[in-house]
Amino acid sequence: MKKWSILGLVVIVLGAAAAYQIHIILTTTPAESIDKIQKKTGIPVSIFETVRGDFKQTISVSGSVKGIVEVRISPTITERIETIHVQTGQKVTRGELLVTLNARASKLKLAYAQAALGASEQQLLRLKNGSRPEDIEMARAQMAEAKANYDLQQIETQRQETLYSEEATTLQAVQQTKAQFDRAESVLKSAQANYNMIKAGPRIEDIKAAEAQRALAKVAVEQAQKHLDDHYLKAPCDG
């Protein structure tokens, strides 16, 4: 009895499988051919084999190319170009020298300004250090020489005036002698003032004036250096 039950179950399974296959065959519509699809839709159809590869797409356009940052460089002075240190399209770095202008005159101006600064610094140094003994002695000797010439001219003037009163000389000779005496007196006063100034040493106002002169000389050097630097055009950025 059990044997017949198993056999019946196998028959049922086989029958169900056969019925399913018949259903698939009856319900599945065969795929239409490419020709039938084109005739039916009017859309051309192509079949290609799919393969793996790189996809590239190129677009051709026309126009101008500009950098993200553009810098126009021009000199602040009018001078002849002496040297161009780069070429068109060359890569440059910030601070690199691009163009040199003729700087001969500006170099001379800077040298003159530097010399004037040096002279003002030496003058200030002499004032701050005070008078040297040899300077005082030289001023004293000049004053003594001027005093001797003054005394001599004074005696000569008195002699000429006495001769003129006795009608032994001319008025022109007296006037010439008097003029020489006046010059000797002026030289003596100048020598005395110079001696007194050197002996007393520099005044505070003289030192202040010398310091101001040195400050002006420094400004002149800075301006001359700036003007010279303007002859060298450098790249303001990489590019």
N, CA and C of each residue as an Amber inpcrd file, in Angstrom:
protein
   717
   0.8360000  -1.2060000   0.0000000   0.0000000   0.0000000   0.0000000
   0.8710000   1.2550000   0.0000000   1.8890000   1.2570000   0.8210000
   2.8150000   2.3870000   0.9020000   3.5700000   2.5700000  -0.3820000
   3.9210000   1.5260000  -1.0610000   4.6500000   1.5750000  -2.3270000
   3.8240000   2.2690000  -3.3680000   2.5120000   1.9730000  -3.4250000
   1.6330000   2.6180000  -4.4170000   1.4340000   4.0900000  -4.1230000
   1.4820000   4.4960000  -2.8950000   1.3260000   5.9200000  -2.5310000
   2.5070000   6.7360000  -3.0370000   3.7310000   6.2220000  -2.8790000
   4.9460000   6.9320000  -3.3360000   4.9540000   7.0510000  -4.8350000
   4.5200000   5.9950000  -5.5130000   4.4940000   6.0000000  -6.9690000
   3.5010000   7.0230000  -7.4720000   2.3440000   7.1620000  -6.8000000
   1.3390000   8.1440000  -7.2090000   1.8470000   9.5720000  -7.0300000
   2.6110000   9.7870000  -5.9610000   3.1580000  11.1280000  -5.6970000
   4.1600000  11.5180000  -6.7650000   4.9630000  10.5690000  -7.1990000
   5.9540000  10.8580000  -8.2580000   5.2440000  11.2150000  -9.5310000
   4.1710000  10.5170000  -9.8600000   3.4300000  10.7820000 -11.0930000
   2.8400000  12.1900000 -11.0570000   2.3390000  12.5920000  -9.8800000
   1.7290000  13.9260000  -9.7620000   2.7810000  15.0210000 -10.0080000
   3.9880000  14.8730000  -9.4140000   5.0680000  15.8740000  -9.5790000
   5.4880000  15.9810000 -11.0270000   5.6310000  14.8640000 -11.6860000
   6.0340000  14.8810000 -13.0920000   4.9620000  15.5230000 -13.9380000
   3.7150000  15.2770000 -13.6240000   2.6300000  15.8840000 -14.3860000
   2.5980000  17.3880000 -14.2190000   2.8680000  17.8480000 -12.9970000
   2.8720000  19.3010000 -12.7370000   3.9980000  19.9780000 -13.4880000
   5.1670000  19.3560000 -13.5340000   6.3100000  19.9320000 -14.2430000
   6.0270000  20.0110000 -15.7240000   5.3950000  18.9530000 -16.2610000
   5.0860000  18.9670000 -17.6840000   4.0510000  20.0320000 -17.9960000
   3.0740000  20.2330000 -17.1290000   2.0450000  21.2480000 -17.3540000
   2.6510000  22.6540000 -17.3250000   3.6460000  22.8840000 -16.4360000
   4.2940000  24.2230000 -16.3430000   5.0750000  24.5430000 -17.6070000
   5.7690000  23.5410000 -18.1570000   6.5290000  23.7440000 -19.3810000
   5.5960000  24.0380000 -20.5420000   4.4590000  23.3650000 -20.5740000
   3.5000000  23.6240000 -21.6540000   2.9490000  25.0450000 -21.5240000
   2.7220000  25.4980000 -20.2720000   2.2210000  26.8640000 -20.0530000
   3.2300000  27.9070000 -20.5260000   4.5180000  27.6960000 -20.2400000
   5.5710000  28.6410000 -20.6750000   5.6180000  28.7330000 -22.1780000
   5.5120000  27.6110000 -22.8160000   5.5800000  27.5910000 -24.2850000
   4.3960000  28.2970000 -24.8870000   3.2070000  28.1160000 -24.3010000
   1.9980000  28.6950000 -24.8650000   1.9000000  30.2060000 -24.5900000
   2.4650000  30.6880000 -23.4490000   2.2830000  32.1020000 -23.0680000
   3.4300000  33.0010000 -23.5100000   4.5900000  32.4820000 -23.8380000
   5.7650000  33.2970000 -24.2230000   5.7050000  33.6380000 -25.6870000
   5.8250000  34.9890000 -25.9760000   5.8000000  35.4520000 -27.3650000
   7.2290000  35.5190000 -27.8770000   7.5300000  34.9830000 -29.0050000
   8.9050000  35.0320000 -29.5470000   9.3340000  36.4810000 -29.7760000
  10.6660000  36.8000000 -29.5250000  11.2090000  38.1500000 -29.7440000
  11.1340000  38.5070000 -31.2060000  10.7560000  39.7970000 -31.4390000
  10.6810000  40.2580000 -32.8090000  12.0760000  40.4870000 -33.3760000
  12.1940000  40.3130000 -34.6490000  13.4810000  40.5260000 -35.3050000
  13.7410000  42.0160000 -35.4490000  15.0140000  42.4010000 -35.7370000
  15.4080000  43.8130000 -35.9030000  14.6510000  44.4310000 -37.0580000
  14.4750000  43.6860000 -38.1260000  13.7690000  44.2190000 -39.2940000
  12.3310000  44.5520000 -38.9390000  11.6700000  43.6410000 -38.1670000
  10.2790000  43.8840000 -37.8010000  10.1720000  45.1250000 -36.9060000
  11.1470000  45.3100000 -35.9700000  11.1090000  46.4750000 -35.0770000
  11.2670000  47.7610000 -35.8760000  12.2130000  47.8130000 -36.8370000
  12.4320000  49.0150000 -37.6580000  11.1980000  49.3480000 -38.4830000
  10.5600000  48.2930000 -39.0590000   9.3600000  48.5320000 -39.8550000
   8.1950000  49.0010000 -38.9870000   8.1320000  48.4710000 -37.7750000
   7.0300000  48.7830000 -36.8930000   7.1340000  50.1970000 -36.3030000
   8.3960000  50.6300000 -35.8800000   8.5760000  51.9220000 -35.1930000
   9.1460000  53.0120000 -36.0910000   9.8020000  52.6570000 -37.1580000
  10.4560000  53.6450000 -38.0090000  11.7650000  54.1550000 -37.4420000
  12.2560000  53.5820000 -36.3540000  13.5160000  54.0020000 -35.7150000
  14.6000000  53.0120000 -36.0990000  15.7130000  53.4940000 -36.6480000
  16.7970000  52.5600000 -37.0070000  17.4020000  51.9260000 -35.7690000
  17.6880000  50.6890000 -35.8390000  18.2250000  49.9280000 -34.7120000
  19.5400000  49.2910000 -35.1190000  20.5650000  49.4090000 -34.2110000
  21.8560000  48.7770000 -34.4570000  22.2560000  47.9790000 -33.2370000
  23.0130000  46.9640000 -33.4370000  23.4740000  46.0870000 -32.3520000
  24.9910000  46.1020000 -32.3460000  25.5600000  46.3890000 -31.1470000
  27.0170000  46.4180000 -31.0000000  27.4060000  45.5440000 -29.8240000
  28.6140000  45.0530000 -29.8960000  29.1410000  44.2570000 -28.7980000
  29.7300000  45.1970000 -27.7480000  29.3480000  45.0470000 -26.5120000
  29.8150000  45.9090000 -25.4250000  31.1830000  45.4430000 -24.9550000
  32.1270000  46.4260000 -24.9130000  33.4860000  46.1220000 -24.4450000
  33.9010000  47.1780000 -23.4230000  34.8240000  46.8880000 -22.5560000
  35.3350000  47.8200000 -21.5560000  36.4400000  48.6870000 -22.1790000
  36.4430000  50.0270000 -21.8740000  37.4550000  50.9330000 -22.4050000
  37.3010000  52.3380000 -21.8440000  38.2320000  53.2450000 -22.2010000
  38.1810000  54.6340000 -21.7620000  37.3100000  55.4520000 -22.7030000
  36.5050000  56.3370000 -22.0920000  35.6080000  57.1850000 -22.8800000
  36.1970000  58.5860000 -22.9430000  36.4200000  59.1190000 -24.1240000
  36.9790000  60.4630000 -24.3150000  36.0270000  61.2900000 -25.1520000
  35.8850000  62.5650000 -24.7230000  35.0250000  63.4750000 -25.4590000
  35.7800000  64.7920000 -25.6610000  35.8780000  65.2790000 -26.8640000
  36.6210000  66.4960000 -27.2020000  35.6750000  67.5390000 -27.7640000
  35.8160000  68.7720000 -27.2520000  35.0040000  69.8940000 -27.7270000
  35.9450000  70.9640000 -28.2640000  35.7590000  71.4140000 -29.4660000
  36.5770000  72.4590000 -30.0780000  35.8390000  73.7930000 -29.9870000
  36.5020000  74.7990000 -29.3870000  35.9190000  76.1290000 -29.2590000
  36.9650000  77.1620000 -29.6610000  36.5450000  78.3870000 -29.8860000
  37.4540000  79.4790000 -30.2160000  37.2730000  80.5930000 -29.1950000
  38.3780000  81.3020000 -28.8740000  38.3070000  82.3830000 -27.8970000
  39.6980000  82.7590000 -27.4370000  39.8000000  83.5530000 -26.3800000
  41.0810000  83.9810000 -25.8160000  41.2370000  83.4140000 -24.4130000
  42.4900000  83.1140000 -24.0570000  42.8000000  82.5290000 -22.7530000
  43.4310000  83.6020000 -21.8770000  42.9240000  83.7900000 -20.6710000
  43.4570000  84.7630000 -19.7250000  43.8360000  84.0640000 -18.4310000
  44.8750000  84.5930000 -17.7810000  45.2980000  84.0460000 -16.5030000
  44.3510000  84.4590000 -15.3920000  44.4050000  83.7520000 -14.2820000
  43.5620000  84.0870000 -13.1350000  43.9480000  85.4700000 -12.5990000
  45.2480000  85.7580000 -12.6000000  45.7430000  87.0600000 -12.1400000
  46.5780000  87.6820000 -13.2500000  46.2880000  88.9170000 -13.6050000
  47.0580000  89.6510000 -14.6060000  47.6510000  90.8940000 -13.9630000
  48.9330000  91.1550000 -14.2390000  49.6330000  92.2990000 -13.6690000
  50.2920000  93.0790000 -14.7920000  50.0180000  94.3730000 -14.8520000
  50.6660000  95.2500000 -15.8230000  51.8290000  95.9590000 -15.1260000
  53.0090000  95.8310000 -15.6800000  54.2120000  96.3970000 -15.0830000
  54.7120000  97.5310000 -15.9710000  54.9140000  98.7080000 -15.3750000
  55.4390000  99.8460000 -16.1270000  56.3410000 100.6550000 -15.2090000
  57.3870000 101.2730000 -15.7400000  58.3030000 102.0580000 -14.9030000
  57.6610000 103.3620000 -14.4470000  58.1190000 103.8760000 -13.3210000
  57.6260000 105.1570000 -12.8090000  58.4670000 106.3220000 -13.3050000
  59.5110000 106.0150000 -14.0640000  60.3810000 107.0600000 -14.6010000
  60.4910000 106.8840000 -16.1010000  60.9530000 107.9350000 -16.7760000
  61.1590000 107.8850000 -18.2210000  62.6480000 107.7570000 -18.4870000
  63.0430000 106.5990000 -18.9880000  64.4570000 106.3460000 -19.2460000
  64.5950000 105.2680000 -20.3170000  65.7320000 105.2290000 -20.9580000
  65.9720000 104.2620000 -22.0200000  66.1760000 102.8600000 -21.4290000
  65.5690000 101.8550000 -22.1070000  65.7480000 100.4650000 -21.6690000
  67.1650000 100.0120000 -22.0090000  67.8430000  99.4700000 -21.0190000
  69.2120000  99.0090000 -21.2170000  69.2700000  97.5000000 -21.4560000
  68.5080000  96.7280000 -20.6720000  68.5440000  95.2630000 -20.8040000
  67.1750000  94.6810000 -20.4820000  66.7310000  93.7190000 -21.3160000
  65.5340000  92.9210000 -21.0330000  66.0110000  91.5270000 -20.6480000
  65.7110000  91.0890000 -19.4450000  66.2960000  89.8710000 -18.9010000
  65.4510000  88.6160000 -19.1430000  64.2370000  88.7390000 -19.6730000
  63.3690000  87.5810000 -19.8810000  62.8360000  87.6040000 -21.3070000
  62.2070000  86.4790000 -21.7040000  61.6030000  86.3620000 -23.0230000
  60.1090000  86.1120000 -22.8800000  59.3780000  86.3690000 -23.9610000
  57.9350000  86.1620000 -23.9400000  57.6120000  84.7000000 -23.6510000
  56.7160000  84.4850000 -22.6840000  56.3150000  83.1230000 -22.3300000
  57.1870000  82.4630000 -21.2860000  58.2570000  83.1180000 -20.8770000
  59.1640000  82.5280000 -19.9010000  58.5540000  82.5580000 -18.5000000
  58.7620000  81.5070000 -17.7400000  58.2750000  81.4460000 -16.3710000
  59.1950000  82.2670000 -15.4690000  58.5960000  83.0890000 -14.6100000
  59.3710000  83.9160000 -13.6860000  58.8500000  83.7230000 -12.2730000
  59.6670000  84.0850000 -11.3160000  59.2900000  83.9930000  -9.9090000
  59.2490000  85.3940000  -9.3060000  58.5750000  85.5160000  -8.2040000
  58.4260000  86.8110000  -7.5270000  59.8010000  87.3940000  -7.1950000
  60.0010000  88.6610000  -7.5430000  61.2590000  89.3390000  -7.2520000
  62.3160000  89.1820000  -8.3300000  62.0350000  88.4050000  -9.3660000
  63.0230000  88.1990000 -10.4340000  63.1310000  89.4590000 -11.2960000
  64.3660000  89.8190000 -11.6730000  64.6190000  91.0220000 -12.4700000
  64.1250000  90.8120000 -13.8970000  63.2910000  91.7490000 -14.3670000
  62.7150000  91.6550000 -15.7110000  63.3920000  92.6160000 -16.6840000
  63.4720000  93.8890000 -16.3030000  63.9960000  94.9250000 -17.1980000
  64.8950000  95.8620000 -16.4020000  66.0010000  96.2740000 -17.0200000
  66.8920000  97.2680000 -16.4320000  66.9090000  98.5050000 -17.3200000
  66.6600000  99.6710000 -16.7010000  66.7320000 100.9390000 -17.4110000
  68.1120000 101.5730000 -17.1960000  68.4690000 102.5000000 -18.0680000
  69.7460000 103.1820000 -17.9500000  69.7810000 103.9660000 -16.6340000
  70.7280000 103.6300000 -15.7550000  70.7560000 104.2120000 -14.4080000
  72.0460000 104.9710000 -14.1350000  72.7730000 105.3880000 -15.1660000
  74.0680000 106.0460000 -14.9460000  73.9050000 107.3400000 -14.1510000
  72.9870000 108.2000000 -14.5620000  72.7990000 109.4810000 -13.8760000
  72.3160000 109.2700000 -12.4440000  71.4250000 108.3170000 -12.2350000
  70.8940000 108.0650000 -10.8930000  71.9740000 107.5230000  -9.9540000
  72.9030000 106.7460000 -10.4830000  74.0040000 106.2410000  -9.6540000
  74.8970000 107.3930000  -9.1980000  75.1270000 108.3570000 -10.0850000
  75.9380000 109.5130000  -9.7110000  75.2400000 110.3460000  -8.6370000
  73.9190000 110.5160000  -8.7770000  73.1650000 111.2700000  -7.7760000
  73.2140000 110.5780000  -6.4150000  73.1290000 109.2540000  -6.4200000
  73.2090000 108.5200000  -5.1570000  74.5900000 108.6720000  -4.5340000
  75.6430000 108.5930000  -5.3500000  76.9970000 108.7520000  -4.8260000
  77.1970000 110.1430000  -4.2250000  76.6600000 111.1620000  -4.8830000
  76.7660000 112.5350000  -4.3660000  76.0250000 112.6660000  -3.0290000
  74.8260000 112.1010000  -2.9490000  74.0480000 112.1700000  -1.7160000
  74.7530000 111.4360000  -0.5780000  75.3690000 110.2920000  -0.8890000
  76.0940000 109.5430000   0.1380000  77.3140000 110.3200000   0.6230000
  78.0010000 111.0180000  -0.3040000  79.1590000 111.8210000   0.0990000
  78.7300000 112.9770000   0.9920000  77.6120000 113.6260000   0.6550000
  77.1060000 114.7210000   1.4900000  76.7220000 114.2170000   2.8740000
  76.1520000 113.0270000   2.9420000  75.8030000 112.4450000   4.2390000
  77.0550000 112.1810000   5.0610000  78.0890000 111.6530000   4.4160000
  79.3340000 111.4030000   5.1320000  79.9490000 112.6840000   5.6830000
  79.9100000 113.7650000   4.8850000  80.4640000 115.0420000   5.3350000
  79.6750000 115.5940000   6.5280000  78.3510000 115.4780000   6.4770000
  77.5320000 115.9790000   7.5900000  77.7650000 115.1660000   8.8580000
  77.9910000 113.8860000   8.7250000  78.2600000 113.0550000   9.8970000
  79.6140000 113.4020000  10.5190000  80.6060000 113.6810000   9.6710000
  81.9130000 114.0710000  10.1880000  81.8500000 115.4200000  10.9060000
  81.0810000 116.3530000  10.3340000  80.9240000 117.6650000  10.9640000
  80.2530000 117.5360000  12.3300000  79.2230000 116.7080000  12.4080000
  78.5450000 116.4950000  13.6850000  79.4750000 115.8430000  14.6930000
  80.2920000 114.8930000  14.2250000  81.2310000 114.2160000  15.1230000
  82.2590000 115.2010000  15.6780000  82.7540000 116.1050000  14.8230000
  83.7260000 117.0990000  15.2950000  83.1130000 118.0120000  16.3490000
  81.8640000 118.4010000  16.1230000  81.2100000 119.2740000  17.0950000
  81.0040000 118.5710000  18.4370000  80.5910000 117.3240000  18.3810000
  80.3450000 116.5840000  19.6190000  81.6430000 116.2950000  20.3770000
  82.7280000 116.0910000  19.6500000  84.0150000 115.8020000  20.2970000
  84.6670000 117.0610000  20.8530000  84.2140000 118.2300000  20.4010000
  84.8080000 119.4760000  20.8920000  86.0660000 119.8410000  20.1210000
  86.6520000 120.9700000  20.4770000  87.8440000 121.4760000  19.7900000
  89.0880000 120.7280000  20.2480000  89.9690000 120.4200000  19.3090000
  91.2380000 119.7840000  19.6260000  92.2540000 120.8560000  20.0440000
  93.2300000 120.4940000  20.8260000  94.2630000 121.4700000  21.2410000
  94.9650000 122.1110000  20.0490000  95.2340000 121.3150000  19.0150000
  95.9260000 121.8740000  17.8550000  95.0530000 122.8750000  17.1060000
  93.7000000 122.6460000  17.1110000  92.7950000 123.6120000  16.4800000
  92.8070000 124.9420000  17.2400000  92.8340000 124.8450000  18.5720000
  92.8680000 126.0560000  19.3940000  94.1630000 126.8240000  19.1570000
  95.2570000 126.0940000  19.0860000  96.5550000 126.7330000  18.8810000
  96.6300000 127.3970000  17.5090000  96.0820000 126.7400000  16.4900000
  96.0920000 127.3330000  15.1490000  95.2560000 128.6040000  15.1230000
  94.1070000 128.5980000  15.7640000  93.2630000 129.7860000  15.8080000
  93.9580000 130.9160000  16.5590000  94.7110000 130.5820000  17.6260000
  95.4360000 131.6040000  18.3870000  96.5330000 132.2190000  17.5340000
  97.2170000 131.3660000  16.7470000  98.2870000 131.8790000  15.8870000
  97.7240000 132.7980000  14.8040000  96.5760000 132.4180000  14.2390000
  95.9500000 133.2680000  13.2190000  95.5210000 134.6090000  13.8130000
  95.0400000 134.5760000  15.0420000  94.6400000 135.8150000  15.6910000
  95.8600000 136.6920000  15.9710000  96.9630000 136.0840000  16.3960000
  98.1780000 136.8440000  16.6700000  98.7200000 137.4790000  15.3910000
  98.6590000 136.7380000  14.3020000  99.1240000 137.2810000  13.0200000
  98.2550000 138.4500000  12.5800000  96.9400000 138.2950000  12.7490000
  96.0330000 139.3730000  12.3870000  96.2630000 140.5990000  13.2630000
  96.6030000 140.4060000  14.5550000  96.8600000 141.5210000  15.4730000
  98.1350000 142.2630000  15.0670000  99.1460000 141.5010000  14.6690000
 100.3990000 142.1430000  14.2540000 100.1900000 142.9810000  13.0010000
  99.4390000 142.4510000  12.0410000  99.1620000 143.2120000  10.8250000
  98.3170000 144.4420000  11.1250000  97.4140000 144.3250000  12.0730000
  96.5680000 145.4560000  12.4690000  97.4250000 146.5710000  13.0740000
  98.3250000 146.1790000  13.9640000  99.1950000 147.1810000  14.5950000
 100.0670000 147.8680000  13.5430000 100.5590000 147.0840000  12.5880000
 101.4080000 147.6600000  11.5580000 100.6290000 148.6540000  10.6920000
  99.4220000 148.2880000  10.3040000  98.5980000 149.1660000   9.4820000
  98.1660000 150.4200000  10.2530000  98.0020000 150.2880000  11.5570000
  97.6280000 151.4390000  12.3810000  98.7740000 152.4580000  12.4120000
  99.9990000 151.9550000  12.5930000 101.1680000 152.8410000  12.6130000
 101.3470000 153.5230000  11.2670000 101.1710000 152.7660000  10.1900000
 101.3310000 153.3260000   8.8510000 100.2710000 154.3770000   8.5670000
  99.0630000 154.1400000   9.0400000  97.9930000 155.1190000   8.8300000
  98.3050000 156.4230000   9.5630000  98.7740000 156.2940000  10.8010000
  99.1250000 157.4980000  11.5610000 100.2770000 158.2560000  10.8900000
 101.2470000 157.5120000  10.3400000 102.3850000 158.1470000   9.6750000
 101.9330000 158.9060000   8.4390000 101.0250000 158.2910000   7.6400000
 100.5480000 158.9330000   6.4300000  99.7250000 160.1880000   6.7600000
  98.9640000 160.1220000   7.8310000  98.1680000 161.2880000   8.2230000
  99.0940000 162.4330000   8.6610000 100.1980000 162.1010000   9.3640000
 101.1550000 163.1410000   9.7750000 101.8300000 163.7540000   8.5560000
 102.2190000 162.9060000   7.6110000 102.8480000 163.4240000   6.3950000
 101.8890000 164.3050000   5.6020000 100.6280000 163.9130000   5.5920000
  99.6510000 164.7010000   4.8290000  99.4360000 166.0790000   5.4780000
  99.4700000 166.0620000   6.8480000  99.3020000 167.3490000   7.5390000
 100.4900000 168.2810000   7.2660000 101.6380000 167.7020000   6.9550000
 102.8240000 168.4840000   6.6420000 102.9700000 168.6880000   5.1360000
 101.9480000 168.2600000   4.4060000 101.9310000 168.3760000   2.9480000
 103.1060000 167.6320000   2.2930000 103.4430000 166.4650000   2.9530000
 104.5430000 165.6520000   2.4350000 104.0530000 164.4200000   1.6780000
 102.7560000 164.2310000   1.6180000 102.1770000 163.1070000   0.8690000
 100.8370000 163.5390000   0.3020000 100.2270000 162.6350000  -0.5280000
  98.9680000 162.9870000  -1.1760000  97.7900000 162.4200000  -0.3950000
  96.6250000 162.9740000  -0.6770000  95.3950000 162.4780000  -0.0410000
  95.0900000 161.0520000  -0.4850000  95.4530000 160.7250000  -1.7210000
  95.2040000 159.3690000  -2.2260000  96.0020000 158.3410000  -1.4410000
  97.2440000 158.6560000  -1.0950000  98.0740000 157.7390000  -0.3130000
  97.4880000 157.5420000   1.0760000  96.9670000 158.6020000   1.6460000
  96.3340000 158.4980000   2.9710000  95.0970000 157.6080000   2.9060000
  94.3110000 157.7720000   1.8790000  93.0800000 156.9760000   1.7420000
  93.3960000 155.4860000   1.5170000  94.4010000 155.1970000   0.7290000
  94.7880000 153.7950000   0.5110000  95.2640000 153.1430000   1.8090000
  96.0690000 153.8930000   2.5660000  96.5560000 153.3680000   3.8460000
  95.3950000 153.1250000   4.8120000  94.4330000 154.0650000   4.8050000
  93.2670000 153.9110000   5.6870000  92.4390000 152.6880000   5.2990000
  92.3170000 152.4120000   3.9970000  91.5630000 151.2430000   3.5390000
  92.2570000 149.9540000   3.9700000  93.5720000 149.9040000   3.8910000
  94.3220000 148.7200000   4.3360000  94.1750000 148.5230000   5.8480000
  94.1470000 149.6210000   6.5720000  93.9450000 149.5280000   8.0200000
  92.5630000 148.9730000   8.3480000  91.5480000 149.4040000   7.6230000
  90.1810000 148.9090000   7.8600000  90.0980000 147.4040000   7.5810000
  90.7590000 146.9650000   6.4970000  90.7520000 145.5180000   6.1950000
  91.4740000 144.7430000   7.2870000  92.5660000 145.2500000   7.7680000
  93.3150000 144.5740000   8.8380000  92.4810000 144.4870000  10.1090000
  91.7250000 145.5360000  10.3880000  90.8620000 145.5320000  11.5620000
  89.7560000 144.4780000  11.4240000  89.1910000 144.3590000  10.2290000
  88.1400000 143.3700000   9.9930000  88.6790000 141.9510000  10.1240000
  89.8890000 141.7050000   9.5900000  90.5020000 140.3730000   9.6980000
  90.7920000 140.0380000  11.1530000  91.2400000 141.0190000  11.9150000
  91.5400000 140.7840000  13.3240000  90.2770000 140.4110000  14.0970000
  89.1980000 141.1110000  13.8570000  87.9470000 140.7980000  14.5490000
  87.4640000 139.3890000  14.2020000  87.5850000 139.0140000  12.9410000
  87.1730000 137.6640000  12.5260000  88.0450000 136.6070000  13.1800000
  89.3510000 136.8470000  13.2360000  90.2680000 135.8850000  13.8560000
  89.9900000 135.7550000  15.3530000  89.7010000 136.8740000  16.0140000
  89.3770000 136.8280000  17.4430000  88.0890000 136.0450000  17.6930000
  87.0720000 136.2670000  16.8380000  85.8060000 135.5470000  17.0010000
  85.9970000 134.0510000  16.7710000  86.8000000 133.7060000  15.7810000
  87.0540000 132.2940000  15.4910000  87.8050000 131.6300000  16.6380000
  88.7920000 132.3510000  17.1890000  89.5550000 131.8040000  18.3190000
  88.6570000 131.5910000  19.5280000  87.8200000 132.5610000  19.8220000
  86.9280000 132.4440000  20.9760000  85.9380000 131.2890000  20.8130000
  85.4460000 131.1170000  19.5860000  84.4790000 130.0520000  19.3250000
  85.1360000 128.6800000  19.4610000  86.3380000 128.5300000  18.8980000
  87.0250000 127.2360000  18.9740000  87.4250000 126.9290000  20.4130000
  87.8830000 127.9500000  21.1250000  88.3040000 127.7390000  22.5130000
  87.1210000 127.3670000  23.3960000  85.9670000 127.9920000  23.1650000
  84.7860000 127.7140000  23.9900000  84.1470000 126.3750000  23.6360000
  84.3940000 125.8810000  22.4370000  83.7810000 124.6230000  22.0190000
  82.4260000 124.8610000  21.3660000  81.8370000 123.8290000  20.7920000
  80.5760000 123.9870000  20.0650000  79.4130000 124.3190000  20.9940000
  78.4920000 125.0930000  20.4780000  77.2780000 125.4180000  21.2340000
  76.2060000 124.3500000  20.9840000  75.2540000 124.2850000  21.8730000
  74.1740000 123.3100000  21.7280000  73.4240000 123.5190000  20.4230000
  73.1830000 124.7970000  20.0700000  72.4420000 125.0750000  18.8440000
  73.2360000 124.6700000  17.6020000  74.5900000 124.7350000  17.7010000
  75.4000000 124.2880000  16.5640000  75.2710000 122.7780000  16.3720000
  75.2520000 122.0580000  17.4830000  75.0990000 120.6020000  17.4060000
  73.7230000 120.2440000  16.8660000  72.6910000 120.9510000  17.3090000
  71.3310000 120.7030000  16.8170000  71.2420000 120.9680000  15.3160000
  71.8820000 122.0550000  14.8840000  71.8660000 122.3710000  13.4550000
  72.5880000 121.2950000  12.6540000  73.6940000 120.7880000  13.1780000
  74.4340000 119.7320000  12.4830000  73.6240000 118.4390000  12.4310000
  72.9010000 118.1360000  13.4980000  72.0400000 116.9480000  13.5060000
  70.9240000 117.0730000  12.4740000  70.3460000 118.2770000  12.3720000
  69.3010000 118.4910000  11.3650000  69.8610000 118.3500000   9.9540000
  71.0770000 118.8450000   9.7510000  71.7180000 118.7220000   8.4430000
  71.9740000 117.2560000   8.0920000  72.3720000 116.4760000   9.0780000
  72.5930000 115.0460000   8.8290000  71.2800000 114.3400000   8.4980000
  70.1910000 114.7130000   9.1850000  68.8830000 114.1070000   8.9040000
  68.4470000 114.4020000   7.4670000  68.6520000 115.6320000   7.0320000
  68.3100000 115.9890000   5.6490000  69.1660000 115.1930000   4.6600000
  70.4250000 115.0000000   5.0010000  71.3090000 114.2350000   4.1220000
  70.8650000 112.7760000   4.0210000  70.3700000 112.2230000   5.1330000
  69.8670000 110.8430000   5.1090000  68.6460000 110.7210000   4.2070000
  67.7440000 111.6840000   4.3000000  66.5560000 111.6800000   3.4420000
  66.9610000 111.7510000   1.9750000  67.9540000 112.5810000   1.6770000
  68.4250000 112.7070000   0.2990000  68.9880000 111.3800000  -0.2170000
  69.6900000 110.6560000   0.6420000  70.2290000 109.3470000   0.2480000
  69.1000000 108.3470000  -0.0110000  68.0940000 108.3440000   0.8680000
  66.9650000 107.4310000   0.6970000  66.2150000 107.7260000  -0.6020000
  66.0170000 109.0060000  -0.9020000  65.3210000 109.3700000  -2.1330000
  66.1400000 108.9780000  -3.3580000  67.4440000 109.2010000  -3.2900000
  68.3060000 108.8260000  -4.4160000  68.3290000 107.3110000  -4.6140000
  68.3170000 106.5600000  -3.5020000  68.2990000 105.0980000  -3.5940000
  66.9830000 104.6130000  -4.1820000  65.8640000 105.2290000  -3.7550000
  64.5530000 104.8550000  -4.2890000  64.4890000 105.1340000  -5.7920000
  65.0170000 106.2820000  -6.1910000  65.0090000 106.6340000  -7.6190000
  65.8590000 105.6470000  -8.4140000  66.9660000 105.2190000  -7.8370000
  67.8120000 104.2300000  -8.5230000  67.1070000 102.8810000  -8.6060000
  66.4180000 102.4750000  -7.5400000  65.7020000 101.1950000  -7.5460000
  64.6040000 101.1630000  -8.6140000  64.0390000 102.3260000  -8.9310000
  62.9860000 102.3870000  -9.9430000  63.5010000 102.0420000 -11.3430000
  64.8150000 101.9810000 -11.5070000  65.3950000 101.6270000 -12.8040000
  65.4160000 100.1070000 -13.0130000  65.0380000  99.3430000 -11.9980000
  65.0710000  97.8760000 -12.0790000  63.6550000  97.3430000 -11.8570000
  63.0220000  96.8670000 -12.9240000  61.6560000  96.3450000 -12.8410000
  61.7060000  94.8630000 -12.5150000  61.0250000  94.4880000 -11.4270000
  61.0410000  93.1000000 -10.9640000  59.6270000  92.5210000 -10.9660000
  59.5380000  91.2000000 -11.0500000  58.2290000  90.5270000 -11.0860000
  57.5620000  90.6510000  -9.7290000  56.3250000  91.1690000  -9.6640000
  55.6300000  91.3030000  -8.3800000  55.0530000  89.9910000  -7.8680000
  55.0110000  88.9570000  -8.7360000  54.4610000  87.6730000  -8.3320000
  54.9950000  86.5990000  -9.2680000  54.7400000  85.3470000  -8.9160000
  55.0980000  84.2390000  -9.8110000  54.1860000  84.2500000 -11.0240000
  54.7230000  83.8380000 -12.1590000  53.8690000  83.8190000 -13.3550000
  54.6100000  83.3370000 -14.5720000
